[in-house]
Coordinates of C-alpha atoms and ligand atoms in Angstrom, one line a residue:
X791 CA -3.9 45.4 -12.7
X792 CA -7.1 43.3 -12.3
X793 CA -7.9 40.8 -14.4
X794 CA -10.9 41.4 -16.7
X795 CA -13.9 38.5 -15.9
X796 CA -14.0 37.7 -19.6
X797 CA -10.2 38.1 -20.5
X798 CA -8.6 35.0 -21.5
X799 CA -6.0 32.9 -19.0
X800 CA -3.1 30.5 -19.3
X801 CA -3.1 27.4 -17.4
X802 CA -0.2 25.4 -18.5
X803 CA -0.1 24.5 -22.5
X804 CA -3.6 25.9 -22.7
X805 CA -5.5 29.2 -22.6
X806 CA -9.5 29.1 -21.2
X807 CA -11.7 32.2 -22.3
X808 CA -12.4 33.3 -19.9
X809 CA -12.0 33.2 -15.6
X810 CA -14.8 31.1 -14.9
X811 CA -13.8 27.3 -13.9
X812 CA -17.1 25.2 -13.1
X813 CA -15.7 23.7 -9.8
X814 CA -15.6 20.0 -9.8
X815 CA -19.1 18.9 -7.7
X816 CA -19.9 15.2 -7.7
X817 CA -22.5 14.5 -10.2
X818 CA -22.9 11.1 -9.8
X819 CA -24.6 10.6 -12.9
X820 CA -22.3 7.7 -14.1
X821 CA -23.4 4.0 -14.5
X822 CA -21.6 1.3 -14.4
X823 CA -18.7 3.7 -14.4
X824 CA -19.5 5.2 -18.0
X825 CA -20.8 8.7 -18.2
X826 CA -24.5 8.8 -18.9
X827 CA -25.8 11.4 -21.8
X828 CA -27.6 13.3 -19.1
X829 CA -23.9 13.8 -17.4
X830 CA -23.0 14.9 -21.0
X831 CA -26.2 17.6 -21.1
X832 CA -24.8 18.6 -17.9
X833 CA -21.7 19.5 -18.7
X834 CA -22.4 20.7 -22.3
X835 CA -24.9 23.2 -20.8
X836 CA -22.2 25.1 -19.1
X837 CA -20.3 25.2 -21.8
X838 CA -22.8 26.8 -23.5
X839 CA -23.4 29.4 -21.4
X840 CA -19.7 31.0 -21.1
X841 CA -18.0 28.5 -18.5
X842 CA -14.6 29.0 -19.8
X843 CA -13.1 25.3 -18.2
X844 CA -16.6 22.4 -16.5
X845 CA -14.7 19.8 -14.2
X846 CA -16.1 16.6 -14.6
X847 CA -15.9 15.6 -10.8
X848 CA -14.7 12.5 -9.2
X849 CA -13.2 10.7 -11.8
X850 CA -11.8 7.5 -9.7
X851 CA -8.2 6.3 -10.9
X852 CA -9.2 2.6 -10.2
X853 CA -12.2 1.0 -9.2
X854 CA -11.1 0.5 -5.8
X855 CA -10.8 4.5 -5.5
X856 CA -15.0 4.9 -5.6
X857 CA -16.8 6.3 -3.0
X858 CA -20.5 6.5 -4.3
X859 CA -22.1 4.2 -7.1
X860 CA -22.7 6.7 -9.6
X861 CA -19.2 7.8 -10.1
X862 CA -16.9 7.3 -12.9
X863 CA -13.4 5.5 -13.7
X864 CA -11.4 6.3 -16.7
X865 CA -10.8 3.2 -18.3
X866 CA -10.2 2.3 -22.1
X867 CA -13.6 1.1 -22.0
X868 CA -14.9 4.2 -20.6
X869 CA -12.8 6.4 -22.9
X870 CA -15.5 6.9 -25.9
X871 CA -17.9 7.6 -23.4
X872 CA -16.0 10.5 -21.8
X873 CA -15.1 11.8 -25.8
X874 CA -18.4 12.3 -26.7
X875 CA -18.9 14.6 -23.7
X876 CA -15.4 16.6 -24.2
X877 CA -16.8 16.7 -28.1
X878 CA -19.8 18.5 -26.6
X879 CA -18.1 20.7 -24.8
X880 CA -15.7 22.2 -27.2
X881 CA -18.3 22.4 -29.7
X882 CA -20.1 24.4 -27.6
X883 CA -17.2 26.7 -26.8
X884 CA -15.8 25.4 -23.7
X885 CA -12.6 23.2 -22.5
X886 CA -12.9 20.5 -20.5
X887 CA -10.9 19.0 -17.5
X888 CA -11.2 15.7 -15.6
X889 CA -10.7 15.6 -11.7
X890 CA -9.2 12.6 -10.9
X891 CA -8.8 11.2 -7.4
X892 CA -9.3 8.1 -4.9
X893 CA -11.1 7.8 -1.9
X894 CA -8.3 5.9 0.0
X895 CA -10.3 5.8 3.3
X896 CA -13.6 6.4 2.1
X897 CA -13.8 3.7 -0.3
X898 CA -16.0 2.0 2.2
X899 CA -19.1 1.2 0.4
X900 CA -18.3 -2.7 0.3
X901 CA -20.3 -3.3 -3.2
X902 CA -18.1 -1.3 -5.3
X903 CA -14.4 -1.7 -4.4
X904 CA -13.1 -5.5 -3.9
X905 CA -9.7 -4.7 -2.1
X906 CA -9.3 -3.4 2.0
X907 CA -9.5 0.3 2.3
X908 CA -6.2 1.9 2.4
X909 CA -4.7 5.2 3.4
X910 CA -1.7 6.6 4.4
X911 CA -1.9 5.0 7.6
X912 CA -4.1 2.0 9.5
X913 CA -6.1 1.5 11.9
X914 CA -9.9 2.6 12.4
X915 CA -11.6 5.0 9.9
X916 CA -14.3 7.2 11.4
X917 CA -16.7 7.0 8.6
X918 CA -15.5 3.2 7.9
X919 CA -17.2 2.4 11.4
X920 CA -20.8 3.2 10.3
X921 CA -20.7 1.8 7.1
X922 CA -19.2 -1.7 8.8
X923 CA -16.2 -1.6 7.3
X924 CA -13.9 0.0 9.8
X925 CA -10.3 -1.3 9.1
X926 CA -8.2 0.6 6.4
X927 CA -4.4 -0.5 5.9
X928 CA -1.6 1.9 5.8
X929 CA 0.1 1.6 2.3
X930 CA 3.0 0.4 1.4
X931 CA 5.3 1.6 -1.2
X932 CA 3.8 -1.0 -3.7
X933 CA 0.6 0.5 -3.1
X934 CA 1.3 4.3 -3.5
X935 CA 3.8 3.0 -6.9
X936 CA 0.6 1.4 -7.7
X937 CA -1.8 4.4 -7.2
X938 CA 0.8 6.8 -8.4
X939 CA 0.7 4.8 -11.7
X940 CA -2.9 4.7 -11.8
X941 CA -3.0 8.3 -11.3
X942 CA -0.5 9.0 -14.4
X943 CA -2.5 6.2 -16.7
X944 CA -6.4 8.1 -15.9
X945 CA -4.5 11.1 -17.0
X946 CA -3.6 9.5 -20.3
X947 CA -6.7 8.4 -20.9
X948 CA -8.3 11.5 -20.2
X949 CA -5.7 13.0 -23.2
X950 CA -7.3 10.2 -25.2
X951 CA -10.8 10.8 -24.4
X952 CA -10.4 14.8 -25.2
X953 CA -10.0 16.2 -22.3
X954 CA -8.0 19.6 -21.6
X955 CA -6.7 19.2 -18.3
X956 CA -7.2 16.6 -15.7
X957 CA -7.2 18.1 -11.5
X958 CA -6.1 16.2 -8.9
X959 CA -8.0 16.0 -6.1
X960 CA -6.0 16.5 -3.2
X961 CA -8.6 18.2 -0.6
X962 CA -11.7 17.3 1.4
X963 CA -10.0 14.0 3.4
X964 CA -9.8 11.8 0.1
X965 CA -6.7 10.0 -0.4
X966 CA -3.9 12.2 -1.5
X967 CA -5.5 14.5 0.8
X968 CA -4.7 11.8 4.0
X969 CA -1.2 11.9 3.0
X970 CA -1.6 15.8 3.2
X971 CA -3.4 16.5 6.7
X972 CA -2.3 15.6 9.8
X973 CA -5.5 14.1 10.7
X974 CA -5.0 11.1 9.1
X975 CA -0.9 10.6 8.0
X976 CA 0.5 9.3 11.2
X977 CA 3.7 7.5 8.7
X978 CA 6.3 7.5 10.4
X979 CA 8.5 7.7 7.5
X980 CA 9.7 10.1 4.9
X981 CA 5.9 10.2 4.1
X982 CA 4.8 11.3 7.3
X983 CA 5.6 13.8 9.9
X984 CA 6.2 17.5 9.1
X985 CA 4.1 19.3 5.9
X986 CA 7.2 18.8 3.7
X987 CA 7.1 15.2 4.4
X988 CA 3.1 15.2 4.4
X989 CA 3.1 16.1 0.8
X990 CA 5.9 14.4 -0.9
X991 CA 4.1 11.3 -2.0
X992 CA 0.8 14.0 -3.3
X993 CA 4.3 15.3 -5.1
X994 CA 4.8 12.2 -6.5
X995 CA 2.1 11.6 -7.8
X996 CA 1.6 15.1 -9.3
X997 CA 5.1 14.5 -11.1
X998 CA 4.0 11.7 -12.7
X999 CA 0.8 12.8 -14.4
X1000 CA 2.8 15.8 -15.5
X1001 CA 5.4 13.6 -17.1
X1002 CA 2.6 11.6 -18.4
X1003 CA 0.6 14.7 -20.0
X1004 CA 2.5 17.9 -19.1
X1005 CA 3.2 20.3 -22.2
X1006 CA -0.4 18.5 -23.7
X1007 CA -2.7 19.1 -20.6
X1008 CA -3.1 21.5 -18.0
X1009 CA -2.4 19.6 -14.6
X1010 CA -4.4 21.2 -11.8
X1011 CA -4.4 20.5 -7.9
X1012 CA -7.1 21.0 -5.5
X1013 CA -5.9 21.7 -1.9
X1014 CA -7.0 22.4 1.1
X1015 CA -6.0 26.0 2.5
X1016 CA -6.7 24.5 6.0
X1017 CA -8.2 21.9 7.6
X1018 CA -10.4 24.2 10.0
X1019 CA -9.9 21.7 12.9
X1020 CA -7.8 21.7 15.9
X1021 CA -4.5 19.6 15.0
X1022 CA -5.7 19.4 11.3
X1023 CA -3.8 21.3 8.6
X1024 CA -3.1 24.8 8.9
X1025 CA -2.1 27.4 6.5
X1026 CA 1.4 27.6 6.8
X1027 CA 1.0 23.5 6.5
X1028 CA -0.5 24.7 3.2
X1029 CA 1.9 27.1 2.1
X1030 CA 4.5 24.1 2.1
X1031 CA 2.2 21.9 0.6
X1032 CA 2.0 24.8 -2.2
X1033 CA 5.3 25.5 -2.6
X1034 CA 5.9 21.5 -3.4
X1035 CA 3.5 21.1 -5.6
X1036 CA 4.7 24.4 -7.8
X1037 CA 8.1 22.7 -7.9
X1038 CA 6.6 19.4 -9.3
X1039 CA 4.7 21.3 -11.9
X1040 CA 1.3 22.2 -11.0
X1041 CA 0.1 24.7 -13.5
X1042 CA -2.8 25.6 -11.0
X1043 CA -4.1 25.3 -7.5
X1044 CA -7.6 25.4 -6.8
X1045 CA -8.0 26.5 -3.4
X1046 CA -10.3 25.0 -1.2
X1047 CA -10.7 23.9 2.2
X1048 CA -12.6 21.5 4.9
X1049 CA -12.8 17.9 5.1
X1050 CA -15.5 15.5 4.5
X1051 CA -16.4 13.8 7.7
X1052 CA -13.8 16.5 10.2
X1053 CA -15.5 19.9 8.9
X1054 CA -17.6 20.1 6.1
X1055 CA -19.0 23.6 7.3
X1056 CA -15.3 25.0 6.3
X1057 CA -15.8 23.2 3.1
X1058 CA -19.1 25.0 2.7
X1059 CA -18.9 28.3 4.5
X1060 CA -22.9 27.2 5.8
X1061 CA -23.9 23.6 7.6
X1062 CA -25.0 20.6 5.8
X1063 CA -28.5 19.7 5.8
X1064 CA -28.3 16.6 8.0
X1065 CA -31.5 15.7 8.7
X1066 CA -32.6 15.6 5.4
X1067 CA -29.3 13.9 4.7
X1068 CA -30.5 11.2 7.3
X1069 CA -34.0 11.0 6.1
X1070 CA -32.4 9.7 3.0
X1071 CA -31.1 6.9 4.6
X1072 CA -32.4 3.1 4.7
X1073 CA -29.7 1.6 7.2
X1074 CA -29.7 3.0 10.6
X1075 CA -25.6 2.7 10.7
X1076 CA -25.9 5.6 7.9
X1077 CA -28.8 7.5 9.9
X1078 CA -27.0 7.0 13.0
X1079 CA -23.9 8.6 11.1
X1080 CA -25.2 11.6 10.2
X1081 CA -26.7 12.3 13.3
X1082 CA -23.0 12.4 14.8
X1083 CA -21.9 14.9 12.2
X1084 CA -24.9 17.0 12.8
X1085 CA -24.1 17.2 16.6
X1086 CA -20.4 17.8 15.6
X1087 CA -20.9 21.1 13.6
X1088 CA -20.0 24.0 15.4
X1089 CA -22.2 27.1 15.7
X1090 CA -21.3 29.2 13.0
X1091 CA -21.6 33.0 11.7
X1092 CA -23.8 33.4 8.4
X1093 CA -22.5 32.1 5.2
X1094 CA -21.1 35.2 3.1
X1095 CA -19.5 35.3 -0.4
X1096 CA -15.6 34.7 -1.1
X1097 CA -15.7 32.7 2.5
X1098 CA -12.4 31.9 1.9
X1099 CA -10.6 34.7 0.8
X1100 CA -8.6 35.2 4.4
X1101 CA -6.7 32.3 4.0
X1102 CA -6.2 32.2 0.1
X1103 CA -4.6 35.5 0.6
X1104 CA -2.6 34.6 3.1
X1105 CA -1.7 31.6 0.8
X1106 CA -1.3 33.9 -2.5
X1107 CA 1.0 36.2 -0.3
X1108 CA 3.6 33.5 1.1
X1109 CA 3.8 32.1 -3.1
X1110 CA 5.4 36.0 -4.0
X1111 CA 4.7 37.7 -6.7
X1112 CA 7.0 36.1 -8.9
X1113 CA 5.0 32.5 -8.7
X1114 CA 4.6 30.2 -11.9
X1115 CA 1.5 28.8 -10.7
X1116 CA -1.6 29.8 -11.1
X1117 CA -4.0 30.1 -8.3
X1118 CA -8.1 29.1 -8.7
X1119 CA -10.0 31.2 -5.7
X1120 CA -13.1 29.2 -5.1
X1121 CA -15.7 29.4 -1.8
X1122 CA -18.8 31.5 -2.1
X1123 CA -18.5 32.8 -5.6
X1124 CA -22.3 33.9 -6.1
X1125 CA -22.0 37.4 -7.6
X1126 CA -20.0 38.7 -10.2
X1127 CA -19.6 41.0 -7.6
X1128 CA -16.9 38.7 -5.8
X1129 CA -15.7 37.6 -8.7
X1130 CA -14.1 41.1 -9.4
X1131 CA -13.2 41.4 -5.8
X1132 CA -11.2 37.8 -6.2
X1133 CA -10.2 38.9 -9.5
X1134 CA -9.1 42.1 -8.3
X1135 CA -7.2 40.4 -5.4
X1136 CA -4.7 38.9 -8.2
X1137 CA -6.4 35.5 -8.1
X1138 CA -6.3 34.2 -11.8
X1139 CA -9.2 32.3 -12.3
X1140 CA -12.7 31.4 -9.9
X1141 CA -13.7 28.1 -9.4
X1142 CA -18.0 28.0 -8.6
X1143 CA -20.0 24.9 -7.5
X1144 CA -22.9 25.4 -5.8
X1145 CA -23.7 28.9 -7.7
X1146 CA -23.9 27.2 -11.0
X1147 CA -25.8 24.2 -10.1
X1148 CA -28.3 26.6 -8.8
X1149 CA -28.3 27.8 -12.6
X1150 CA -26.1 27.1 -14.9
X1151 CA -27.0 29.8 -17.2
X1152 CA -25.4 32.3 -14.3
X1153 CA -21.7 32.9 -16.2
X1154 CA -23.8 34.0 -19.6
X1155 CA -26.5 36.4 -17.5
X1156 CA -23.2 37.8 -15.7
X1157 CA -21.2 38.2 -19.1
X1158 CA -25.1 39.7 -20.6
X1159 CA -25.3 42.2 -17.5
X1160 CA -28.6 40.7 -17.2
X1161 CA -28.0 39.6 -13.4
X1162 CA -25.5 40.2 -10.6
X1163 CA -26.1 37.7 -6.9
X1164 CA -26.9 34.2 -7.9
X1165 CA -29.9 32.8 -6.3
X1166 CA -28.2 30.4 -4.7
X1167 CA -29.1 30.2 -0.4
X1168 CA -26.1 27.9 0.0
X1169 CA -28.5 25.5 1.3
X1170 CA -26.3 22.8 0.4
X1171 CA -29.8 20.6 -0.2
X1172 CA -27.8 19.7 -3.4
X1173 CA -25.4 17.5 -1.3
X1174 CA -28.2 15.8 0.4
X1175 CA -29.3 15.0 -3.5
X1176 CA -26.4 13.8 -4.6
X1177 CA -26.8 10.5 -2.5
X1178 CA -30.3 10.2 -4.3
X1179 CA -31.3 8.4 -7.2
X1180 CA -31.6 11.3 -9.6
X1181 CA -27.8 12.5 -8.5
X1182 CA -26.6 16.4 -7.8
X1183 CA -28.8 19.1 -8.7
X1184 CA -30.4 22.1 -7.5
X1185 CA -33.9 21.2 -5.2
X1186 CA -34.9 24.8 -4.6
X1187 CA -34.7 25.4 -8.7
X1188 CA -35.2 22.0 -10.6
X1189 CA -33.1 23.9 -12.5
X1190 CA -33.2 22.7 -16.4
X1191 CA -30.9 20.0 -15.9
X1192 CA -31.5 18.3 -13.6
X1193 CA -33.7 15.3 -12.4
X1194 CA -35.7 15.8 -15.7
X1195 CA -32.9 14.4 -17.8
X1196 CA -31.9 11.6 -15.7
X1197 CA -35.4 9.9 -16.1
X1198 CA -35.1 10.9 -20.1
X1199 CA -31.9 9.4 -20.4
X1200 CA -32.7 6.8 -17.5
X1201 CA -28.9 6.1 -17.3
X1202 CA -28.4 5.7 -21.1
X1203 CA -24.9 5.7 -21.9
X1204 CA -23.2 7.8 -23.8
X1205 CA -21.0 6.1 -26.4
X1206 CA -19.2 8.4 -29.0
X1207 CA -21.2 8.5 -32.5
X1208 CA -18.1 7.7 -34.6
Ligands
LIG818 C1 -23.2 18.7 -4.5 C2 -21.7 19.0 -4.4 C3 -20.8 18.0 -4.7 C4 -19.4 18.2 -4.6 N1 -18.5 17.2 -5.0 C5 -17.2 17.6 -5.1 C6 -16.3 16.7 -5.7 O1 -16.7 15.6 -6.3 N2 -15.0 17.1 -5.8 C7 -14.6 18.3 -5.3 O2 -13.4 18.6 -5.4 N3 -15.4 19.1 -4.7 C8 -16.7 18.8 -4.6 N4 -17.6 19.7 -4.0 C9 -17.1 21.0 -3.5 C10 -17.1 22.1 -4.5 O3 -16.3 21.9 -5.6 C11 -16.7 23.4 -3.9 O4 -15.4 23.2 -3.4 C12 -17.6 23.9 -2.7 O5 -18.9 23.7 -3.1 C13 -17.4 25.4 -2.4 O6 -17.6 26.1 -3.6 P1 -18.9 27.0 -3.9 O7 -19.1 28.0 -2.7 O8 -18.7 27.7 -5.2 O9 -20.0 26.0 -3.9 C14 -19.0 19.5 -4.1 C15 -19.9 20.5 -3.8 C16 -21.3 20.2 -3.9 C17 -22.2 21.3 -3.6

């Protein structure tokens, strides 16, 4: 029977309110790797209007794991930061989970990480070229004992700074993700090869931040249900990759797709605004760089809602009916119209992004009555933004959250009152 919108859900050792997951969307409103109170206004103001489980997004495990300045680490000193915001958001009603992840490849801004860019393999990263920092070193198994560890102590300290569940990023072309795709894991060991090989060390890793918080936590995984590029992932790639990370404990998969720099229209369902995404640009590398991924995106048909839905069926099918896990459907949510139909479909939660940064009053108006279809174009002008000074929020609204509170706050952090 389908699920009712505003029935409650299990994930793990905890229950959400409702089905409504604000999907993890770079806010990049940290500074100097703390939370800012306008990231904390950001978060508490989906909690207040019926957003059952807000992702704090892009959480980096190290340092080294950045990809943009105004992200966040969870580090001790960082961990009273992050507590005043997961105090905000239970006090307004909602649950709170941190998505943790490393950029592996794309940590080539050369300001904020201090160590070579590594992956799963070597050699010459596509976006590394134009930001003139093109070499990235394959790991070794130091390195993924060392990032495996780091993954299971940002998961502690997201216990210890109040968090509900922590998500590991393991879509979009960031690290776990380039042990994952075939597009980037040329290993030649028992890391690399077929899809059971691909995902054993995104296993790992997912083991270990279960062992570390399991039973206390909800421990989430965001996948890719395909690549959406000739030789990239496909879906029966991802039903392995789903079927291994069930057996190391996942208590939910978020279903995504696309990768950053390869296909970020799959990501999407619509094309990036590149031109305004190069007009943002001072260094001609970065212009230059955009340019190439505008020219690279295929014509496409017209966004629609629930985008994805082929392939997370497909997915949702090959898992049986008897699966533990839980499974997130996220891509074009924009009505509470497909909300029911993914709902209906035997999905167990939604995950929304762009929807609710369009307004994040939307889950409270749907659970009112007072509005169906979001208002949301799927523009995507909120990416281009998120490179900007004020960080991500919606351009065609200026919704009430947005760059208004970063010039209140002006980067003020946010250290817990007690
Ligand atoms: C501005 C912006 C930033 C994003 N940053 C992240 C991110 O940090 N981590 C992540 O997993 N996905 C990120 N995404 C992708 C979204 O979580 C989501 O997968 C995608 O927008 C499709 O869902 P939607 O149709 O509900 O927007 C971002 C999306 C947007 C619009």
């Amino acid at each position: 029977m389908a699920a009712d919108p505003f029935s409650p859900v299990q994930i793990g050792p905890i229950t959400i309110k409702n089905r409504f997951i604000r999907s993890g969307a770079n806010e990049t409103k940290n500074k100097n790797m703390n939370p800012t109170k306008a990231l904390l206004e950001f978060h508490r103001a989906y909690a207040e209007n019926e957003v059952a489980l807000t992702t704090l997004a892009y959480i980096a495990v190290s340092k080294d794991g950045r990809t943009l300045p105004g992200q966040g680490t969870l580090s001790d000193e960082s961990v009273p930061h992050y507590r005043a915001i997961t105090d905000a958001i239970h006090a307004a009603g909602g649950k709170a989970s941190a998505q943790i992840t490393h950029g592996g490849s794309f940590c080539q801004i050369k300001d904020l990480s201090t160590s070579r860019c590594m992956s799963s393999s070597g050699g010459i990263d596509k976006m590394g070229v134009m930001m003139g920092r093109p070499f990235q070193r394959a790991m070794t198994r130091a390195d993924m004992d060392m990032v495996r560890d780091e993954f299971a102590t940002a998961a502690l300290r997201a216990e210890q700074a109040g968090f509900d569940a922590v998500e590991l990023h393991m879509g979009h072309g960031y690290l776990l993700n380039q042990y994952i795709s075939p597009l980037s894991n040329f290993r030649r060991d028992e890391y690399g090869g077929s899809a059971e090989n691909r995902v054993r060390f995104p296993a790992e890793v997912l083991a270990a931040v279960k062992a570390a918080v399991g039973g206390r936590l909800a421990v989430l995984a965001k996948i890719n249900l395909v690549d959406g590029v000739p030789k990239g992932a496909t879906i029966q790639d991802t039903i392995v990759t789903a079927k291994a990370l069930e057996a190391a404990g996942a208590d939910m998969l978020v279903l995504s797709a696309g990768r950053n720099i390869e296909s970020t229209w799959k990501m999407f369902g619509s094309p990036l605004p590149y031109d305004e995404m190069a007009g943002m640009q001072k260094s001609l590398l970065a212009k230059l760089q955009f340019a190439i991924l505008k020219r690279s995106t295929p014509k496409m048909p017209p966004f629609h809602e629930n985008y994805l839905m082929e392939d997370a069926l497909t997915l949702k099918a090959a898992l049986g009916p008897d699966r533990k896990v839980k499974l997130s459907y996220l891509g074009g949510v924009q009505s509470l119209t497909s909300a029911r139909a993914a709902l209906d479909e035997g999905f167990d939660a939604v995950a929304v992004a762009r929807a609710l940064i369009h307004d994040p009053t939307l889950v409270a108006q749907w659970k009112a009555g007072t509005r169906d279809k979001s208002g949301c174009t799927a523009c995507n002008r909120c990416v281009a933004v998120m490179y900007g000074p004020s960080g991500t929020y919606c351009p065609e609204t200026g919704n009430a959250i947005d760059a208004a509170l970063n010039q209140i706050y002006a980067g003020e952090e946010t250290r817990h009152a007690a």
